Structure formats: structure tokens, C-alpha cells
JSON list of C-alpha atoms and ligand atoms in Angstrom, two decimals:
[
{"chain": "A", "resi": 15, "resn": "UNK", "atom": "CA", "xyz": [17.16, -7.02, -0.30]},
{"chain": "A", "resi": 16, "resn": "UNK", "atom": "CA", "xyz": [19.21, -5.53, -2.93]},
{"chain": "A", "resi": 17, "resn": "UNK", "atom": "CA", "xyz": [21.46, -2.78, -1.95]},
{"chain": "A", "resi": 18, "resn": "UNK", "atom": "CA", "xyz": [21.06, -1.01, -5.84]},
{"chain": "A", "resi": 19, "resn": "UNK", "atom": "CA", "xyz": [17.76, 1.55, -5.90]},
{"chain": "A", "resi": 20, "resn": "UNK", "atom": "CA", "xyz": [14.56, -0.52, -4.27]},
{"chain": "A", "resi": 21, "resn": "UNK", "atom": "CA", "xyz": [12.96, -2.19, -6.90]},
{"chain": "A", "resi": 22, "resn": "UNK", "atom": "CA", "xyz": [9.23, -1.89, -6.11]},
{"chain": "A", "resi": 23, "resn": "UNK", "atom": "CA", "xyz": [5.84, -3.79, -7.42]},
{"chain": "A", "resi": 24, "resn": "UNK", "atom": "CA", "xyz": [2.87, -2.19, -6.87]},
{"chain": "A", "resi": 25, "resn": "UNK", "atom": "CA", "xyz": [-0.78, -3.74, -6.51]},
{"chain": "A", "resi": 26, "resn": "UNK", "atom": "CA", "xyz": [-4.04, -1.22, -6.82]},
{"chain": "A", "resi": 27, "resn": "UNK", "atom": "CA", "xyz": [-7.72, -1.55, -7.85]},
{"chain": "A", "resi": 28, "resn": "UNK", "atom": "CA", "xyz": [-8.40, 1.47, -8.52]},
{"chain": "A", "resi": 29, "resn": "UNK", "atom": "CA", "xyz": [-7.77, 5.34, -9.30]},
{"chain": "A", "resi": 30, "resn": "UNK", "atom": "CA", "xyz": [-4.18, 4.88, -7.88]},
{"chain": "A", "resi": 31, "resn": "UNK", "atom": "CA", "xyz": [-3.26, 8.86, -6.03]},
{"chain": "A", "resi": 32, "resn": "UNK", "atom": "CA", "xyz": [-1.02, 6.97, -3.86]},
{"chain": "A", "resi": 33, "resn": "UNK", "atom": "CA", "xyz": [0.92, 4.87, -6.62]},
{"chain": "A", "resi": 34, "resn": "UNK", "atom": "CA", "xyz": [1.50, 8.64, -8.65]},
{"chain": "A", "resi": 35, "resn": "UNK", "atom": "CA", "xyz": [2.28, 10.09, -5.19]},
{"chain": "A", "resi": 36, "resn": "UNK", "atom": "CA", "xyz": [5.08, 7.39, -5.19]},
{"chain": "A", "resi": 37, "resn": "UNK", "atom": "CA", "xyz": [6.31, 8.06, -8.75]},
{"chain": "A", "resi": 38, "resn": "UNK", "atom": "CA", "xyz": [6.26, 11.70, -8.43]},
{"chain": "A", "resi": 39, "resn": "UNK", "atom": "CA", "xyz": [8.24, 11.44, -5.22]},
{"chain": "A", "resi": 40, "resn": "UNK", "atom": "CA", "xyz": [10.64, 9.39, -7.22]},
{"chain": "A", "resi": 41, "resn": "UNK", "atom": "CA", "xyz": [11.04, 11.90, -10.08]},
{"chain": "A", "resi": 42, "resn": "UNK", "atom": "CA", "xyz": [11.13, 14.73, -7.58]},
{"chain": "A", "resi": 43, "resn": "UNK", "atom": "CA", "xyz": [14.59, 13.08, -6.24]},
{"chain": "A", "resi": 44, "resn": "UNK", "atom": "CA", "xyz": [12.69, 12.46, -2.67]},
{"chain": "A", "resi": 45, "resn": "UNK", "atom": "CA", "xyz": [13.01, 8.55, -2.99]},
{"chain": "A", "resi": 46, "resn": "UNK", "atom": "CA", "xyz": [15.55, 6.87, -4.25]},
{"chain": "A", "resi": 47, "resn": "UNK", "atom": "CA", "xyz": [13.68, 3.76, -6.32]},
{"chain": "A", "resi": 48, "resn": "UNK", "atom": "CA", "xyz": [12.57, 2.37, -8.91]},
{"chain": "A", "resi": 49, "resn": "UNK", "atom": "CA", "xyz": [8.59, 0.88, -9.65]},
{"chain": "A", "resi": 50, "resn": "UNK", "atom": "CA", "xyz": [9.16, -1.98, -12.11]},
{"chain": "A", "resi": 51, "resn": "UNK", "atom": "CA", "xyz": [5.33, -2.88, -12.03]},
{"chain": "A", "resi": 52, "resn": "UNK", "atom": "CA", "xyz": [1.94, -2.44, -11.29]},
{"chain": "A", "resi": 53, "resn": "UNK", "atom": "CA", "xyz": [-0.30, -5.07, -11.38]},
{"chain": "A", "resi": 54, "resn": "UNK", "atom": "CA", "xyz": [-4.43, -4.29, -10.73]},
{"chain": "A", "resi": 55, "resn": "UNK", "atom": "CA", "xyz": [-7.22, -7.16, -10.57]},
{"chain": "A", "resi": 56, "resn": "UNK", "atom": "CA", "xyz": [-9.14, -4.76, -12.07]},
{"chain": "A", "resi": 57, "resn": "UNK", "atom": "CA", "xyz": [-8.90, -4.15, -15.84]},
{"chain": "A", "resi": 58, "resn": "UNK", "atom": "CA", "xyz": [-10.18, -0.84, -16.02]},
{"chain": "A", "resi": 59, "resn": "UNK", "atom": "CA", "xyz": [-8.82, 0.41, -13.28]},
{"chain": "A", "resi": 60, "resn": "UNK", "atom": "CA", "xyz": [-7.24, 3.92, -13.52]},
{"chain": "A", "resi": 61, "resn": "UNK", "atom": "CA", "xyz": [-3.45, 3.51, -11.71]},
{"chain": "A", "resi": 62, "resn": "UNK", "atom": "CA", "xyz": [-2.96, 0.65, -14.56]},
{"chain": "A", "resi": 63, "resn": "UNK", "atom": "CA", "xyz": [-3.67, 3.82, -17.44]},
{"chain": "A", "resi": 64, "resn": "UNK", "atom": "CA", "xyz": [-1.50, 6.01, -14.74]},
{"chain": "A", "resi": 65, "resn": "UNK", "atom": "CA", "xyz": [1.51, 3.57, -14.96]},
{"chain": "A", "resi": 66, "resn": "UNK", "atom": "CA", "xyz": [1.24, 3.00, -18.67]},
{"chain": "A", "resi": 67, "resn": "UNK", "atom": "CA", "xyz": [1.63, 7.06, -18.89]},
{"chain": "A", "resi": 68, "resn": "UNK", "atom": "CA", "xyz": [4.97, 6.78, -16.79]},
{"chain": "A", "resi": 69, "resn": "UNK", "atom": "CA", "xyz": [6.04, 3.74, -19.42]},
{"chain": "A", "resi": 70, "resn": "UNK", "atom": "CA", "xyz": [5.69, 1.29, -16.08]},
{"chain": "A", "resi": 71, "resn": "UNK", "atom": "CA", "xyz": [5.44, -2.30, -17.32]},
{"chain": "A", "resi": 72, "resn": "UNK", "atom": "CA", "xyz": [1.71, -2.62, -16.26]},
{"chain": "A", "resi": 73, "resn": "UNK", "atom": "CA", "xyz": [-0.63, -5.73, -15.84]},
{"chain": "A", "resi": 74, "resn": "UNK", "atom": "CA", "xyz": [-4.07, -6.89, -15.56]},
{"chain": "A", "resi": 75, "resn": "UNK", "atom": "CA", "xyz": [-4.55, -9.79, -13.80]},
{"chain": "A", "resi": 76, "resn": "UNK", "atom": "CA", "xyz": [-7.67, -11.05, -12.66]},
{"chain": "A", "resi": 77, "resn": "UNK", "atom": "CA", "xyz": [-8.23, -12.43, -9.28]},
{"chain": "A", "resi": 78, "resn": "UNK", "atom": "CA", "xyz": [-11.37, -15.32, -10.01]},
{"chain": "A", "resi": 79, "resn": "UNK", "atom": "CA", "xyz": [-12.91, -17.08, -8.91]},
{"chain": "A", "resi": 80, "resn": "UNK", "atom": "CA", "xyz": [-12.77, -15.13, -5.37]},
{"chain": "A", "resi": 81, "resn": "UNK", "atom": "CA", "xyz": [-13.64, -12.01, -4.78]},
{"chain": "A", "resi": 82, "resn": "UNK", "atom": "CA", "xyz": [-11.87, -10.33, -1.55]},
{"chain": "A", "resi": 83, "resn": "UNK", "atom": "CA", "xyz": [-8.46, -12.52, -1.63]},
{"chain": "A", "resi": 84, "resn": "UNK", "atom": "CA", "xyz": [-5.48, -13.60, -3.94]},
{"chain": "A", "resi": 85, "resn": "UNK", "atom": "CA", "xyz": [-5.20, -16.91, -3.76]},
{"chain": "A", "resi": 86, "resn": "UNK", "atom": "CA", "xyz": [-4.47, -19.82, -6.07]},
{"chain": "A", "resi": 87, "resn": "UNK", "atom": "CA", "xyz": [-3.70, -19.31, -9.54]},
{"chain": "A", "resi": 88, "resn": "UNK", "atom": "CA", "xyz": [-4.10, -15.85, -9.34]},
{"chain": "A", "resi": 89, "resn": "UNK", "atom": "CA", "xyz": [-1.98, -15.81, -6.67]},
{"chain": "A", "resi": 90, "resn": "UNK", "atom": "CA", "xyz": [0.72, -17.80, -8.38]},
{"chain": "A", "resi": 91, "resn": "UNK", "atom": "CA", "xyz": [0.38, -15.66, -11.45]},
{"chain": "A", "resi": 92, "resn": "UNK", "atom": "CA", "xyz": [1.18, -12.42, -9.37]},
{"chain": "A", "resi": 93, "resn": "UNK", "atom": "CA", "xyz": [3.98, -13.82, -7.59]},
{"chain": "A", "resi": 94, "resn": "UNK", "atom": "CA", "xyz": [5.88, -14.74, -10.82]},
{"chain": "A", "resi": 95, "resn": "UNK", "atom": "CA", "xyz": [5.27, -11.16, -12.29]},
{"chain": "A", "resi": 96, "resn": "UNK", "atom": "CA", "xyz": [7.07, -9.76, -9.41]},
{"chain": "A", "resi": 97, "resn": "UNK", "atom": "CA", "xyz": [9.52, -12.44, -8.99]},
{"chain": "A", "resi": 98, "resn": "UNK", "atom": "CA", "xyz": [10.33, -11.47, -12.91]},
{"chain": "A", "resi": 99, "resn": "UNK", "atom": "CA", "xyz": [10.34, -8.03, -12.14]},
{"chain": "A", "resi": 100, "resn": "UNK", "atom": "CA", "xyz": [13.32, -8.70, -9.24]},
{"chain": "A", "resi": 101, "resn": "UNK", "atom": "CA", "xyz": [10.57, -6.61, -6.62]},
{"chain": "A", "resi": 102, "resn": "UNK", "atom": "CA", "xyz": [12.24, -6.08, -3.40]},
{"chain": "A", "resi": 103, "resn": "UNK", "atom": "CA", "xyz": [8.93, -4.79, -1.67]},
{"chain": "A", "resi": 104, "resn": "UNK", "atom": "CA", "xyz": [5.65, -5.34, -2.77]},
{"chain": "A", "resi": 105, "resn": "UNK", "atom": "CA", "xyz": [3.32, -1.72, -2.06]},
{"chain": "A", "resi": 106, "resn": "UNK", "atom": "CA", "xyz": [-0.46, -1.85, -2.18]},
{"chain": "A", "resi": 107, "resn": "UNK", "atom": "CA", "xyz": [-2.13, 1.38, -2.90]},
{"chain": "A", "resi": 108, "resn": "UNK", "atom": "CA", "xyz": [-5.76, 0.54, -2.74]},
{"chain": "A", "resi": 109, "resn": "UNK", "atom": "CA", "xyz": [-5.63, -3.27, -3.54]},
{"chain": "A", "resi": 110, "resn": "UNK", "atom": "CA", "xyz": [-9.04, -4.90, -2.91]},
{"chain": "A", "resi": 111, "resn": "UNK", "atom": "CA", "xyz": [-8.19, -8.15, -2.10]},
{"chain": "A", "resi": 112, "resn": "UNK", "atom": "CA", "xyz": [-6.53, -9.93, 1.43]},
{"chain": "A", "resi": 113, "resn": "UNK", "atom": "CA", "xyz": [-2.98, -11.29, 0.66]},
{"chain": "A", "resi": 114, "resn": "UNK", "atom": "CA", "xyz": [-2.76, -15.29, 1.90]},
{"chain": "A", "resi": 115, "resn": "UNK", "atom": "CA", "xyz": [0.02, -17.13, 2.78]},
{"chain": "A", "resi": 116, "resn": "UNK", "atom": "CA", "xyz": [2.15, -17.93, 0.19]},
{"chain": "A", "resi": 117, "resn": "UNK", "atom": "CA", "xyz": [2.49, -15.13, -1.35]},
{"chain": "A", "resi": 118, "resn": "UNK", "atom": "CA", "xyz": [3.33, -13.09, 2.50]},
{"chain": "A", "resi": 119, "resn": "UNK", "atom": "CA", "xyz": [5.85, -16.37, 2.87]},
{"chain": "A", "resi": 120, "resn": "UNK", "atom": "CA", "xyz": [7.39, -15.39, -0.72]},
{"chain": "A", "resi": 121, "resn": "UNK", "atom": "CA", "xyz": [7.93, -11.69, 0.16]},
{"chain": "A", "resi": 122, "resn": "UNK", "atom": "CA", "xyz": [8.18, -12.31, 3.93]},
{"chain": "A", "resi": 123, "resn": "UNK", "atom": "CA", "xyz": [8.05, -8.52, 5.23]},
{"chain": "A", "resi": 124, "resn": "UNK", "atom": "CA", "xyz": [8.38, -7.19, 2.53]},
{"chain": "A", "resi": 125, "resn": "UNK", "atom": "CA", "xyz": [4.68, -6.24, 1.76]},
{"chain": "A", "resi": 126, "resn": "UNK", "atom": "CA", "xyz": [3.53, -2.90, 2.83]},
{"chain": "A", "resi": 127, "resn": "UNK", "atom": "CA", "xyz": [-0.11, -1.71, 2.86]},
{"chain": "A", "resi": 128, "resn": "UNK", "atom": "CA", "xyz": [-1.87, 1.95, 3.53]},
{"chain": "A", "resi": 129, "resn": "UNK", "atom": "CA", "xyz": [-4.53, 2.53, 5.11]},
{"chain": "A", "resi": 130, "resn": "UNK", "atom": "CA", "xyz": [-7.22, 5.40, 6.00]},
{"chain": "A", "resi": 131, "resn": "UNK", "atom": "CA", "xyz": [-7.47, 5.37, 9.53]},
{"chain": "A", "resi": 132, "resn": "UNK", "atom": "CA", "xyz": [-5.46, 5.39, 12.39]},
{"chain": "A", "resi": 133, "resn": "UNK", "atom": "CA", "xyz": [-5.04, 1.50, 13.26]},
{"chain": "A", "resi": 134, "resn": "UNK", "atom": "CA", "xyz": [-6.10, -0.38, 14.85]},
{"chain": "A", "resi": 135, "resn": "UNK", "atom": "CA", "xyz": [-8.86, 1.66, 14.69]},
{"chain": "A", "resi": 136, "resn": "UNK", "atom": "CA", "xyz": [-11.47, 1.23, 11.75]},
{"chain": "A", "resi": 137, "resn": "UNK", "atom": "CA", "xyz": [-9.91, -1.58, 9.88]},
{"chain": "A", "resi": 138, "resn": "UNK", "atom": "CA", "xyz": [-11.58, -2.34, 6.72]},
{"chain": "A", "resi": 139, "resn": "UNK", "atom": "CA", "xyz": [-13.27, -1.27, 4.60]},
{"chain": "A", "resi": 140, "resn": "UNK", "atom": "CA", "xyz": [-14.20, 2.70, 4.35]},
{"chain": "A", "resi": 141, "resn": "UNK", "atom": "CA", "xyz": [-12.55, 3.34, 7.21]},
{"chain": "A", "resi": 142, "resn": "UNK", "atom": "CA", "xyz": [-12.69, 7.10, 6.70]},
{"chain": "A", "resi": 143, "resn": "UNK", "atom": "CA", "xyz": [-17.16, 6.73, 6.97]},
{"chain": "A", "resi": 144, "resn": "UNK", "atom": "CA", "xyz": [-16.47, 4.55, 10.03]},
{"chain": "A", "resi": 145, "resn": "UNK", "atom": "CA", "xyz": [-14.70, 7.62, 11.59]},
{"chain": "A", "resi": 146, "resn": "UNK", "atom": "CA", "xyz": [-17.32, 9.96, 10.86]},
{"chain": "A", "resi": 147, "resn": "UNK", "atom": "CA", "xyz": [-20.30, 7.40, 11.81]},
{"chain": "A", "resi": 148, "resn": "UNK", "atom": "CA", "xyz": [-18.26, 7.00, 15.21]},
{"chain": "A", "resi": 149, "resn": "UNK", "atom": "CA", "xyz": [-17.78, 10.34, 16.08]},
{"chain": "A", "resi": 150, "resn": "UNK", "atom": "CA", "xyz": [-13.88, 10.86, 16.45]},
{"chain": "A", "resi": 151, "resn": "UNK", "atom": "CA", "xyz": [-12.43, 14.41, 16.34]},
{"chain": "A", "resi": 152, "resn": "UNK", "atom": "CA", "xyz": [-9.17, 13.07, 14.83]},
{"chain": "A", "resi": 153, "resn": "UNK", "atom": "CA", "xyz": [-8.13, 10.77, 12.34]},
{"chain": "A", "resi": 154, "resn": "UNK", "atom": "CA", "xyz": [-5.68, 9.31, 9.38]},
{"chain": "A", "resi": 155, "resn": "UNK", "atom": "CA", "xyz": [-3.75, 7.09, 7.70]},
{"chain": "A", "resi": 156, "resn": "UNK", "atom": "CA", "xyz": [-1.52, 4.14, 8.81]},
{"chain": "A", "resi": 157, "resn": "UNK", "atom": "CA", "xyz": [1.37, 2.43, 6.77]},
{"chain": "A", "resi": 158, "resn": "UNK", "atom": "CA", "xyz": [2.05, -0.85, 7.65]},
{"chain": "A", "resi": 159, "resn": "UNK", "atom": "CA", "xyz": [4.04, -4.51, 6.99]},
{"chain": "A", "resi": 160, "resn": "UNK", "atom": "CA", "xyz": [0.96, -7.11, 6.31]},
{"chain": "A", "resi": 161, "resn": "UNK", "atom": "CA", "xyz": [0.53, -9.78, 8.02]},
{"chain": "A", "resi": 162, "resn": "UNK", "atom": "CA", "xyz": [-2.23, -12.43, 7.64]},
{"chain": "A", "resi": 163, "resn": "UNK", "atom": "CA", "xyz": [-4.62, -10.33, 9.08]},
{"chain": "A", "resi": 164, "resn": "UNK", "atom": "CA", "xyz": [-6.64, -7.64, 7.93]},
{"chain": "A", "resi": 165, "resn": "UNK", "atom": "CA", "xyz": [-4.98, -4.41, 8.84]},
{"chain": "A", "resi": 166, "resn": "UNK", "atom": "CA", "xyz": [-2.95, -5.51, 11.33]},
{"chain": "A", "resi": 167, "resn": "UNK", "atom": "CA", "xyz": [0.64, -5.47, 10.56]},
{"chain": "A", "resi": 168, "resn": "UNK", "atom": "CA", "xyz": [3.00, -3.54, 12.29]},
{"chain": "A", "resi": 169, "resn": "UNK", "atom": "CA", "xyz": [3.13, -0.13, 12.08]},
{"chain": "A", "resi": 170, "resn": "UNK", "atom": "CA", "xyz": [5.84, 1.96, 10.01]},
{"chain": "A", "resi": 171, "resn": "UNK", "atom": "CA", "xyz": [4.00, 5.52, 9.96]},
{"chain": "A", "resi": 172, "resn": "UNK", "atom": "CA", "xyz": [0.59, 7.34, 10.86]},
{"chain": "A", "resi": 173, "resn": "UNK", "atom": "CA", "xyz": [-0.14, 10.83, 10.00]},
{"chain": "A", "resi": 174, "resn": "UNK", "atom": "CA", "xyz": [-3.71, 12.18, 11.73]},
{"chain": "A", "resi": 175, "resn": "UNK", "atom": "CA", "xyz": [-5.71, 14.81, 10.33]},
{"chain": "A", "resi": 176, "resn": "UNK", "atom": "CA", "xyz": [-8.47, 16.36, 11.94]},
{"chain": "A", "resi": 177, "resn": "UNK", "atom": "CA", "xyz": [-12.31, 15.38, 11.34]},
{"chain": "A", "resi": 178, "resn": "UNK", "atom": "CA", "xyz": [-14.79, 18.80, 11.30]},
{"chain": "A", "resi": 179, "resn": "UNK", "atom": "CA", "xyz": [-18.40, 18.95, 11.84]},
{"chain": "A", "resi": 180, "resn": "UNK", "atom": "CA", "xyz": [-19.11, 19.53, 8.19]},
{"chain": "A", "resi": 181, "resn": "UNK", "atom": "CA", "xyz": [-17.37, 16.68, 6.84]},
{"chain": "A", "resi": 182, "resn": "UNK", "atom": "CA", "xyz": [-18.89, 14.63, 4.40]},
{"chain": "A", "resi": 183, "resn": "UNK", "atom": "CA", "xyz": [-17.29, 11.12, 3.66]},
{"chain": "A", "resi": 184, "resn": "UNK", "atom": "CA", "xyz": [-15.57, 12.48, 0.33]},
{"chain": "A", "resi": 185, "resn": "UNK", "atom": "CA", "xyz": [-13.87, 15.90, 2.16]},
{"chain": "A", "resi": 186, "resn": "UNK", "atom": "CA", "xyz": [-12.75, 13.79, 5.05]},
{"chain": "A", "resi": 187, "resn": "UNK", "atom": "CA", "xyz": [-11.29, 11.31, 2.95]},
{"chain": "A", "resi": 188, "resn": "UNK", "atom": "CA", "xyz": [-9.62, 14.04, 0.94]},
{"chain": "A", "resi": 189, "resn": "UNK", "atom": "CA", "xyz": [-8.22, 15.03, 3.70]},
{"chain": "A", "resi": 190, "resn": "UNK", "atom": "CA", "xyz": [-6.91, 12.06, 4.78]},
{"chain": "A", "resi": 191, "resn": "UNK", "atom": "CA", "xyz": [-5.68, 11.53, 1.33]},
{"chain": "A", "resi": 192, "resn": "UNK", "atom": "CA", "xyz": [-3.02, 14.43, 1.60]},
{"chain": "A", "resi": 193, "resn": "UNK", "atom": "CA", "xyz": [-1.24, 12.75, 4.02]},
{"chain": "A", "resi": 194, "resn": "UNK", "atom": "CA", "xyz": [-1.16, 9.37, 2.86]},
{"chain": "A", "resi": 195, "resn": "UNK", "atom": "CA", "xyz": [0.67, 11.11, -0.51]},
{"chain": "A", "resi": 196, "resn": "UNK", "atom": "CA", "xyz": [3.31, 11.76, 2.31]},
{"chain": "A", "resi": 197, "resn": "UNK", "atom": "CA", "xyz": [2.96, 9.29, 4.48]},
{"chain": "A", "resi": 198, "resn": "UNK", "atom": "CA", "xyz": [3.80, 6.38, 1.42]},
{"chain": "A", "resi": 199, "resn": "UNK", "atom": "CA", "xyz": [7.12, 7.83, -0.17]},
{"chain": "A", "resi": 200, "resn": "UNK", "atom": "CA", "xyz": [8.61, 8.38, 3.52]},
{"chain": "A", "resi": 201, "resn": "UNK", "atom": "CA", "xyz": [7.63, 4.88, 4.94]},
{"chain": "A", "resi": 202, "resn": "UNK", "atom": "CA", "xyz": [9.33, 3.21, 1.80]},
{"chain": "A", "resi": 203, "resn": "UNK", "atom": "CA", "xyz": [12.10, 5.72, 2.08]},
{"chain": "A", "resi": 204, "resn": "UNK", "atom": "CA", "xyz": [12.52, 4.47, 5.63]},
{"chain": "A", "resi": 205, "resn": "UNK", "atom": "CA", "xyz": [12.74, 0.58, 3.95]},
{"chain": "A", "resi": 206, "resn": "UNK", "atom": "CA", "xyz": [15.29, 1.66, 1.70]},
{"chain": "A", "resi": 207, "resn": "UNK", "atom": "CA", "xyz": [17.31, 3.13, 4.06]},
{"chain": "A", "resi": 208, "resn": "UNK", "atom": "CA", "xyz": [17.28, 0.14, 6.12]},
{"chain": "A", "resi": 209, "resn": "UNK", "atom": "CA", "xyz": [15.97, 2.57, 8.62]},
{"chain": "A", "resi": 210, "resn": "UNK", "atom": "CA", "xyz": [13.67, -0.13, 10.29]},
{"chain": "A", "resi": 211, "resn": "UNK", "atom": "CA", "xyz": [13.82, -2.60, 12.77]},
{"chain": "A", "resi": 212, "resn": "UNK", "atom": "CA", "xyz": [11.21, -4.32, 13.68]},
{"chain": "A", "resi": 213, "resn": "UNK", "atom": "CA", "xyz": [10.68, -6.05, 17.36]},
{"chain": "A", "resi": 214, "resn": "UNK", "atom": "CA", "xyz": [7.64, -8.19, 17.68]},
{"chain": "A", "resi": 215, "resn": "UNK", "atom": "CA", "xyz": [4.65, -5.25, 16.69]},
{"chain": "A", "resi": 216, "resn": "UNK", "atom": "CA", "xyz": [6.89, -2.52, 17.12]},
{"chain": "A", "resi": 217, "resn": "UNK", "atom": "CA", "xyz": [9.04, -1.04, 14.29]},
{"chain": "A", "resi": 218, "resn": "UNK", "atom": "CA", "xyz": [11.86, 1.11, 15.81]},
{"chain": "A", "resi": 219, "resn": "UNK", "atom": "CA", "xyz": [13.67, 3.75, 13.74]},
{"chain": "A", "resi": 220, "resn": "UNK", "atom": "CA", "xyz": [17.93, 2.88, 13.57]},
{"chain": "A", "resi": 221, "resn": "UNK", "atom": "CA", "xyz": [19.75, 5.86, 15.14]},
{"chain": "B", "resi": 397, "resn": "GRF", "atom": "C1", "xyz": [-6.51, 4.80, -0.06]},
{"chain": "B", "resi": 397, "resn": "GRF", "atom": "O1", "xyz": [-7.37, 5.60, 0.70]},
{"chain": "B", "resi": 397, "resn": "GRF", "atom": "C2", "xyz": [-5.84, 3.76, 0.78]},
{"chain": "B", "resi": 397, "resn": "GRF", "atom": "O2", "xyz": [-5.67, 4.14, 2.11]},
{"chain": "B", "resi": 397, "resn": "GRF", "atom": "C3", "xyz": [-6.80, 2.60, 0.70]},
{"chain": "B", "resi": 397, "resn": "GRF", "atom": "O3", "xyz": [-7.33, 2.65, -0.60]},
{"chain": "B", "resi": 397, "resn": "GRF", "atom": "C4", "xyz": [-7.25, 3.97, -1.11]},
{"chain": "B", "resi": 397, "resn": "GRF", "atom": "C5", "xyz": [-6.51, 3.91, -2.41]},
{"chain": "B", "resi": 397, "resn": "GRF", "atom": "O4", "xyz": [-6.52, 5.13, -3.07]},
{"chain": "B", "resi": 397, "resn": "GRF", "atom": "N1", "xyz": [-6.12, 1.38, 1.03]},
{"chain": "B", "resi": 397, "resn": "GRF", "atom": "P1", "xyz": [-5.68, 5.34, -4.42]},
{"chain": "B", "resi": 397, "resn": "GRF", "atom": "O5", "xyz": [-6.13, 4.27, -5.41]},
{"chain": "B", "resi": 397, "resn": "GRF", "atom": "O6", "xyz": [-4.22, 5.20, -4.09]},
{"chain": "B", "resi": 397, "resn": "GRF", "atom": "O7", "xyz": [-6.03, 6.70, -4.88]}
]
């Protein structure tokens, strides 16, 4: 990893809240890095018009023929953007699609992922309507390395909010929304700090 400002790629589907929450934590002074470029599988998608506004070298690239994963030459086409763009961590905020092997061999640890829910609870998809449908009082948001699994990477940072009894699925994932805004600049603060160590599943905090 370079020691200049963390060069970071980010991959999103959709509205992208946590890739601004990242930029804005960057212009605030908070983090100290840079986001060289955001790809999306999605052409449309709103955090590629957010990036464009910040003048952030932004791509569409699709993921056919599958649907859920990046593999092939998909795959191969993302790695060389970020391998152009000199990425020393790779963030997804709200990508869609499972990352396979050679591209977690080509940035080995060095892909981070957030999700809604306090894992390893409610992995997947919606987790937030999982939450509610299964009654818990508290939940949140995890940041995590990815692995080959599906939400199951070690664990950097959770932040919990509380569920109420007149949540809907939208004002509970609101809520958890607020925190992952924090949770994401202080987990990749924490990476480029080399603040982290990680031990089998367990990522310890240096000093
Ligand atoms: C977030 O809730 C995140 O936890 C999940 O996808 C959503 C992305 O939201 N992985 P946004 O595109 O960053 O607003």
C-alpha cells in the first residue's frame, strides 16, 4: 500500500449516500484520501452522476452476461480500471454483484464492503426488512474486508441503531443509513492509518 494519501476505487449500483458520505468526509479534512474512481454496473445509476459532480473519473461498466457476480470479462475490465487508477483499496457502497476470485486475489484485503445489519446477522439482501420481519429491538451496519463469501469478511466496524415499533422498512433503513455515513469514512480512516491488524476473523486496533 502506498504510504502517499489512500488512493481509493469505488464500486456502487445505485443512489450512492455512502460514496458522497466518503467524499464529503474527505473535503471536510476528516479522511485523508483521495477517490480516483467510481465504477457502477449500472448505467443510470445515481453515485456515477454524484461522482461526475465532484469531477471523479467515473465509469459504466456492465456486468453481462450474469446478473449477481463480476466475473469474466467484466471482471477483467474492472480490475484494469482500478489497476490504472493505482487503487490501494477497493470500497463498495451498494454494489449489487458478489466479487469472485480473481479479482479478491488482485486486491487481496484490500476490498471493503458495508452492510445494513449487524453481521453475521441478516446477510443479504435487504437486510434492514429481515430485521424488522424477525423481530430484533436493535440493529445496524457492519464494515467489513470481503472474502469469498457473502457478507462474511472480517469485521472492521459496526454501529447499532435501535429498531421501534413504528418502523417501516424505509425509516429503519434511514436510520441505519446515518450511521453507515459514519461508520465508512472511520473504517477507511482506520486502513489508512495502518490502524488494523487482522488475526484470523478478528481485526484488532494497533495501540
Ligand atoms: C447501503 O445500505 C449499504 O449498506 C448496502 O447498500 C446500500 C447502498 O446505499 N450495501 P448507497 O447507494 O450508498 O446510498
Amino acid at each position: 500500500m502506498s504510504r502517499d494519501r489512500i488512493k481509493i476505487g469505488v464500486l456502487g449500483s445505485g443512489k450512492g449516500s455512502n460514496y458522497q458520505a466518503i467524499a464529503d468526509s474527505i473535503a471536510n479534512g476528516f479522511l485523508d484520501a483521495e477517490i480516483v474512481c467510481v465504477i457502477s454496473d449500472v448505467a443510470d445509476a445515481f453515485i456515477l452522476e454524484r461522482a461526475r459532480n465532484n469531477n471523479t473519473p467515473a465509469y459504466y461498466i456492465s456486468g453481462a452476461p450474469y446478473k449477481t457476480k463480476l466475473e469474466g470479462k467484466a471482471e477483467d475490465e474492472y480490475i484494469q480500471v482500478l489497476l490504472r487508477h493505482k487503487v490501494d483499496i477497493v470500497v463498495l457502497a451498494g454494489f449489487m454483484r458478489i466479487i469472485k476470485k480473481k479479482m479478491l486475489e488482485e486486491f487481496y484485503r484490500r476490498i471493503i464492503n458495508i452492510h445494513p445489519s449487524l453481521l453475521p446477522s441478516f446477510p443479504g439482501m435487504e437486510a434492514w426488512k429481515q430485521a424488522l420481519s424477525y423481530g430484533v429491538k436493535v440493529t445496524g451496519c457492519t464494515v467489513h474486508f470481503v472474502d469469498e463469501g457473502t457478507d462474511t469478511g472480517p469485521i472492521i466496524i459496526q454501529k447499532t441503531v435501535p429498531v421501534y415499533d413504528d418502523d417501516t422498512p424505509e425509516k429503519l433503513h434511514a436510520r441505519i443509513q446515518v450511521e453507515e455515513h459514519k461508520a465508512y469514512p472511520e473504517a477507511i480512516k482506520l486502513i489508512a492509518n495502518g490502524s488494523l491488524e487482522i488475526e484470523g476473523r478478528r481485526v484488532k486496533y494497533k495501540n
